[in-house]
Short mmCIF file of C-alpha atoms and ligand atoms in Angstrom, two decimals:
data_model
loop_
_atom_site.label_atom_id
_atom_site.label_comp_id
_atom_site.label_asym_id
_atom_site.label_seq_id
_atom_site.Cartn_x
_atom_site.Cartn_y
_atom_site.Cartn_z
CA MET U 1219 -38.57 22.67 -23.90
CA SER U 1220 -35.96 23.37 -21.22
CA THR U 1221 -37.68 20.92 -18.85
CA ASP U 1222 -37.64 18.34 -21.66
CA ILE U 1223 -33.93 18.90 -22.18
CA ALA U 1224 -33.23 18.64 -18.44
CA ARG U 1225 -35.09 15.30 -18.32
CA ILE U 1226 -33.29 13.98 -21.39
CA ARG U 1227 -29.88 15.06 -20.04
CA ARG U 1228 -30.55 12.91 -16.96
CA GLU U 1229 -31.92 10.00 -19.00
CA VAL U 1230 -28.94 9.95 -21.38
CA CYS U 1231 -26.46 10.27 -18.49
CA ASP U 1232 -28.14 7.40 -16.58
CA LEU U 1233 -28.24 5.15 -19.66
CA HIS U 1234 -24.45 5.40 -20.04
CA ALA U 1235 -24.21 3.59 -16.70
CA GLU U 1236 -26.11 0.68 -18.29
CA LEU U 1237 -23.36 0.31 -20.91
CA VAL U 1238 -20.89 -0.10 -18.04
CA ARG U 1239 -23.19 -2.39 -16.05
CA TYR U 1240 -23.59 -4.77 -19.01
CA GLN U 1241 -19.85 -4.59 -19.80
CA LEU U 1242 -20.36 -3.24 -23.30
CA VAL U 1243 -17.67 -0.53 -23.05
CA VAL U 1244 -14.12 0.10 -21.82
CA TRP U 1245 -12.39 3.39 -20.98
CA THR U 1246 -14.33 6.18 -22.76
CA ALA U 1247 -15.50 4.19 -25.81
CA GLY U 1248 -19.21 3.98 -26.54
CA ASN U 1249 -22.00 6.52 -26.43
CA VAL U 1250 -25.74 7.01 -26.09
CA SER U 1251 -27.84 9.81 -27.54
CA ALA U 1252 -31.52 10.77 -27.46
CA ARG U 1253 -33.59 12.96 -29.72
CA VAL U 1254 -35.33 15.94 -28.10
CA PRO U 1255 -38.97 15.42 -29.16
CA GLY U 1256 -40.43 18.24 -31.19
CA ALA U 1257 -37.09 19.95 -31.76
CA ASP U 1258 -34.24 19.39 -34.20
CA LEU U 1259 -31.98 18.62 -31.24
CA MET U 1260 -30.25 15.66 -29.63
CA VAL U 1261 -28.47 15.05 -26.31
CA ILE U 1262 -25.20 13.08 -26.40
CA LYS U 1263 -22.18 12.24 -24.26
CA PRO U 1264 -19.18 14.56 -24.21
CA SER U 1265 -16.02 13.27 -25.88
CA GLY U 1266 -13.29 11.61 -23.83
CA VAL U 1267 -14.93 11.92 -20.39
CA ALA U 1268 -14.69 8.87 -18.09
CA TYR U 1269 -18.00 7.12 -17.44
CA GLU U 1270 -17.85 7.81 -13.69
CA ASP U 1271 -17.48 11.54 -14.40
CA LEU U 1272 -20.59 11.80 -16.59
CA THR U 1273 -23.35 13.99 -15.12
CA PRO U 1274 -26.61 15.36 -16.54
CA ALA U 1275 -24.96 18.80 -16.61
CA ASN U 1276 -22.02 17.77 -18.78
CA MET U 1277 -24.14 16.06 -21.46
CA ILE U 1278 -24.03 18.00 -24.74
CA VAL U 1279 -27.04 19.33 -26.64
CA CYS U 1280 -26.45 19.42 -30.41
CA ASP U 1281 -28.54 20.26 -33.42
CA LEU U 1282 -29.11 17.58 -36.03
CA ASP U 1283 -26.08 18.75 -38.01
CA GLY U 1284 -24.01 17.79 -34.96
CA ASP U 1285 -23.23 21.39 -33.97
CA VAL U 1286 -23.17 22.17 -30.23
CA VAL U 1287 -26.13 24.18 -28.94
CA GLU U 1288 -25.52 23.78 -25.17
CA GLY U 1289 -22.41 22.45 -23.44
CA ASP U 1290 -18.87 23.38 -22.49
CA LEU U 1291 -17.15 20.23 -23.76
CA ALA U 1292 -16.76 18.79 -27.25
CA PRO U 1293 -19.47 16.25 -28.10
CA SER U 1294 -18.72 12.57 -28.72
CA SER U 1295 -16.60 11.97 -31.80
CA ASP U 1296 -19.52 9.86 -33.11
CA THR U 1297 -21.93 12.81 -33.02
CA ALA U 1298 -22.03 13.15 -36.82
CA ALA U 1299 -23.14 9.52 -37.17
CA HIS U 1300 -25.90 9.93 -34.55
CA ALA U 1301 -27.06 13.20 -36.17
CA TYR U 1302 -27.20 11.58 -39.61
CA VAL U 1303 -29.43 8.80 -38.25
CA TYR U 1304 -31.85 11.30 -36.63
CA ARG U 1305 -32.00 13.37 -39.84
CA HIS U 1306 -32.84 10.38 -42.00
CA LEU U 1307 -34.94 8.17 -39.69
CA PRO U 1308 -37.65 10.32 -38.06
CA GLU U 1309 -39.04 7.36 -36.08
CA VAL U 1310 -35.73 6.90 -34.22
CA GLY U 1311 -35.61 8.47 -30.74
CA GLY U 1312 -32.31 7.01 -29.52
CA VAL U 1313 -28.97 5.81 -30.89
CA VAL U 1314 -26.25 3.77 -29.14
CA HIS U 1315 -22.71 2.88 -30.17
CA THR U 1316 -20.43 0.31 -28.53
CA HIS U 1317 -17.36 -1.79 -29.31
CA SER U 1318 -18.78 -4.69 -27.27
CA THR U 1319 -16.46 -7.66 -27.56
CA TYR U 1320 -18.37 -10.50 -29.20
CA ALA U 1321 -20.40 -8.32 -31.54
CA SER U 1322 -17.26 -6.45 -32.63
CA ALA U 1323 -15.55 -9.78 -33.33
CA TRP U 1324 -18.34 -10.52 -35.85
CA ALA U 1325 -17.84 -7.00 -37.25
CA ALA U 1326 -14.10 -7.63 -37.56
CA ARG U 1327 -14.86 -10.61 -39.79
CA GLY U 1328 -17.53 -8.65 -41.68
CA GLU U 1329 -19.96 -11.43 -40.85
CA ALA U 1330 -23.66 -10.98 -40.00
CA VAL U 1331 -24.88 -12.82 -36.88
CA PRO U 1332 -27.26 -15.46 -38.27
CA CYS U 1333 -30.72 -15.80 -36.73
CA VAL U 1334 -30.38 -19.13 -34.94
CA LEU U 1335 -32.08 -18.32 -31.60
CA THR U 1336 -35.72 -17.58 -30.93
CA ALA U 1337 -34.63 -14.56 -28.85
CA MET U 1338 -32.94 -13.22 -31.99
CA ALA U 1339 -36.08 -13.73 -34.03
CA ASP U 1340 -37.98 -11.85 -31.30
CA GLU U 1341 -35.66 -8.88 -31.03
CA PHE U 1342 -34.04 -8.64 -34.46
CA GLY U 1343 -36.52 -10.34 -36.80
CA GLY U 1344 -33.63 -11.98 -38.66
CA GLU U 1345 -29.87 -11.69 -38.80
CA ILE U 1346 -27.92 -8.75 -37.39
CA PRO U 1347 -26.58 -7.22 -40.62
CA VAL U 1348 -23.12 -5.86 -41.41
CA GLY U 1349 -22.62 -2.31 -42.65
CA PRO U 1350 -19.71 -1.03 -44.74
CA PHE U 1351 -16.22 -0.08 -43.63
CA ALA U 1352 -16.36 3.66 -42.92
CA LEU U 1353 -13.93 6.17 -41.47
CA ILE U 1354 -14.96 8.60 -38.74
CA GLY U 1355 -15.13 12.30 -39.60
CA ASP U 1356 -17.90 12.71 -42.16
CA ASP U 1357 -21.33 11.24 -42.97
CA SER U 1358 -20.05 7.85 -44.08
CA ILE U 1359 -20.73 6.00 -40.80
CA GLY U 1360 -24.24 7.47 -40.53
CA ARG U 1361 -24.97 6.70 -44.17
CA GLY U 1362 -23.74 3.14 -43.70
CA ILE U 1363 -26.01 2.65 -40.68
CA VAL U 1364 -29.11 4.04 -42.40
CA GLU U 1365 -28.54 2.13 -45.65
CA THR U 1366 -27.93 -1.14 -43.79
CA LEU U 1367 -31.03 -0.78 -41.57
CA ASP U 1368 -33.17 -0.15 -44.65
CA GLY U 1369 -34.94 -3.39 -45.50
CA SER U 1370 -33.90 -5.10 -42.25
CA ASN U 1371 -36.00 -5.66 -39.13
CA SER U 1372 -32.88 -5.39 -37.00
CA PRO U 1373 -32.41 -2.38 -34.71
CA ALA U 1374 -28.66 -3.12 -34.77
CA VAL U 1375 -25.92 -2.86 -37.40
CA LEU U 1376 -22.39 -4.26 -37.12
CA MET U 1377 -20.20 -1.68 -38.85
CA ARG U 1378 -17.41 -3.64 -40.50
CA ASN U 1379 -14.05 -3.62 -38.65
CA HIS U 1380 -15.60 -1.30 -36.04
CA GLY U 1381 -18.49 -2.16 -33.76
CA VAL U 1382 -22.18 -1.89 -33.00
CA PHE U 1383 -24.69 0.88 -33.72
CA THR U 1384 -28.27 0.42 -32.51
CA VAL U 1385 -31.43 2.48 -32.82
CA GLY U 1386 -34.74 2.53 -30.95
CA GLU U 1387 -37.90 4.52 -30.52
CA SER U 1388 -36.25 5.74 -27.31
CA ALA U 1389 -32.67 5.86 -26.05
CA LYS U 1390 -33.58 3.11 -23.57
CA ALA U 1391 -34.81 0.87 -26.41
CA ALA U 1392 -31.54 1.48 -28.28
CA VAL U 1393 -29.57 0.52 -25.14
CA LYS U 1394 -31.66 -2.65 -24.82
CA ALA U 1395 -30.84 -3.48 -28.46
CA ALA U 1396 -27.11 -2.99 -27.74
CA VAL U 1397 -27.32 -5.32 -24.71
CA MET U 1398 -29.21 -7.96 -26.71
CA THR U 1399 -26.79 -7.65 -29.64
CA GLU U 1400 -23.83 -8.54 -27.45
CA ASP U 1401 -25.78 -11.33 -25.73
CA VAL U 1402 -26.74 -13.11 -28.96
CA ALA U 1403 -23.35 -12.44 -30.60
CA ARG U 1404 -21.76 -14.27 -27.66
CA THR U 1405 -24.19 -17.18 -27.70
CA VAL U 1406 -23.97 -17.71 -31.47
CA HIS U 1407 -20.17 -17.48 -31.26
CA LEU U 1408 -20.19 -20.28 -28.66
CA ALA U 1409 -22.63 -22.32 -30.72
CA ARG U 1410 -20.36 -22.02 -33.74
CA ALA U 1411 -17.23 -22.82 -31.75
CA HIS U 1412 -18.73 -26.18 -30.77
CA GLY U 1413 -20.65 -27.15 -33.88
CA ARG U 1414 -23.04 -25.90 -36.51
CA PRO U 1415 -25.93 -23.71 -35.34
CA LEU U 1416 -29.26 -24.85 -36.77
CA PRO U 1417 -31.15 -22.32 -38.88
CA ILE U 1418 -34.70 -21.23 -38.01
CA GLY U 1419 -37.16 -21.21 -40.91
CA GLU U 1420 -38.14 -17.84 -42.36
CA GLN U 1421 -41.83 -18.37 -41.53
CA ASP U 1422 -41.00 -19.17 -37.92
CA ILE U 1423 -38.74 -16.10 -37.65
CA ALA U 1424 -41.55 -13.94 -39.03
CA SER U 1425 -44.15 -15.30 -36.62
CA LEU U 1426 -41.83 -15.04 -33.58
CA TYR U 1427 -40.98 -11.46 -34.53
CA ASP U 1428 -44.62 -10.52 -35.05
CA ARG U 1429 -45.70 -12.03 -31.74
CA TYR U 1430 -42.92 -10.40 -29.74
CA GLN U 1431 -43.25 -6.98 -31.33
CA ASN U 1432 -47.06 -6.85 -31.29
CA VAL U 1433 -48.47 -9.21 -28.69
CA TYR U 1434 -45.82 -9.92 -26.04
CA GLY U 1435 -45.83 -8.19 -22.65
CA GLN U 1436 -48.47 -6.41 -20.58
CA SER U 1437 -51.05 -4.91 -22.89
CA SER U 1438 -51.09 -1.57 -21.04
CA ASP U 1439 -47.32 -1.45 -21.24
CA ARG U 1440 -46.74 -2.73 -24.75
CA SER U 1441 -44.90 0.18 -26.28
CA ALA U 1442 -42.79 0.59 -23.14
CA SER U 1443 -41.90 -3.10 -23.30
CA GLN U 1444 -39.75 -2.33 -26.33
CA GLY U 1445 -37.39 -0.62 -23.94
CA ASP U 1446 -37.71 -2.91 -20.96
CA ALA U 1447 -35.98 -6.20 -20.44
CA GLN U 1448 -39.01 -7.81 -18.82
CA ARG U 1449 -39.02 -11.23 -20.40
ZN1 LIG V 2339 -16.52 3.36 -32.37
#
């Protein structure tokens, strides 16, 4: 277990650098967490620490009520939301939160990103849905994420007036979903600014999604491909 936690501390620390690399975060906003397999534990970023100062050692280990198990610093202020998702969605191994610019602009309008790109059909299987307005500090953000994901293929939710929460079978897959969310939010914004994006038929969305999720990629590497941008 301790070797697992050491590996996950490094993985979660390294994935925060991807949020910076893809310009999804400013200052200390945004966070990544990963479930510790086989334990009711998660690893998450400390609160208010600059991205360049994050190390595997200063990541925080929490239980799934969001209480600190290992770590000297306070955990991310979004810990309760991450913990709620892990408690209610056992298949989720990673959660990411960002205020990435274009996606948050859709969230500010309370508007779902419509599925008007084949890459969206591949990754999201439909629109990127909008969750409720929720204040930080209790379960309401987590509940909003879980309720909005229910019945959607999307691994991403735009929480109204706030930003993006994504989930994945691994933390890396959740980071990929956050990167893709911002990418398609930007493209569809541009499409809308210059005209009317054309809808994709429901049947076509379903077949694109099925192919990408089940057939695409190297067969020996199919489950890993969910976390890898290898298109
Ligand atoms: Zn936030």
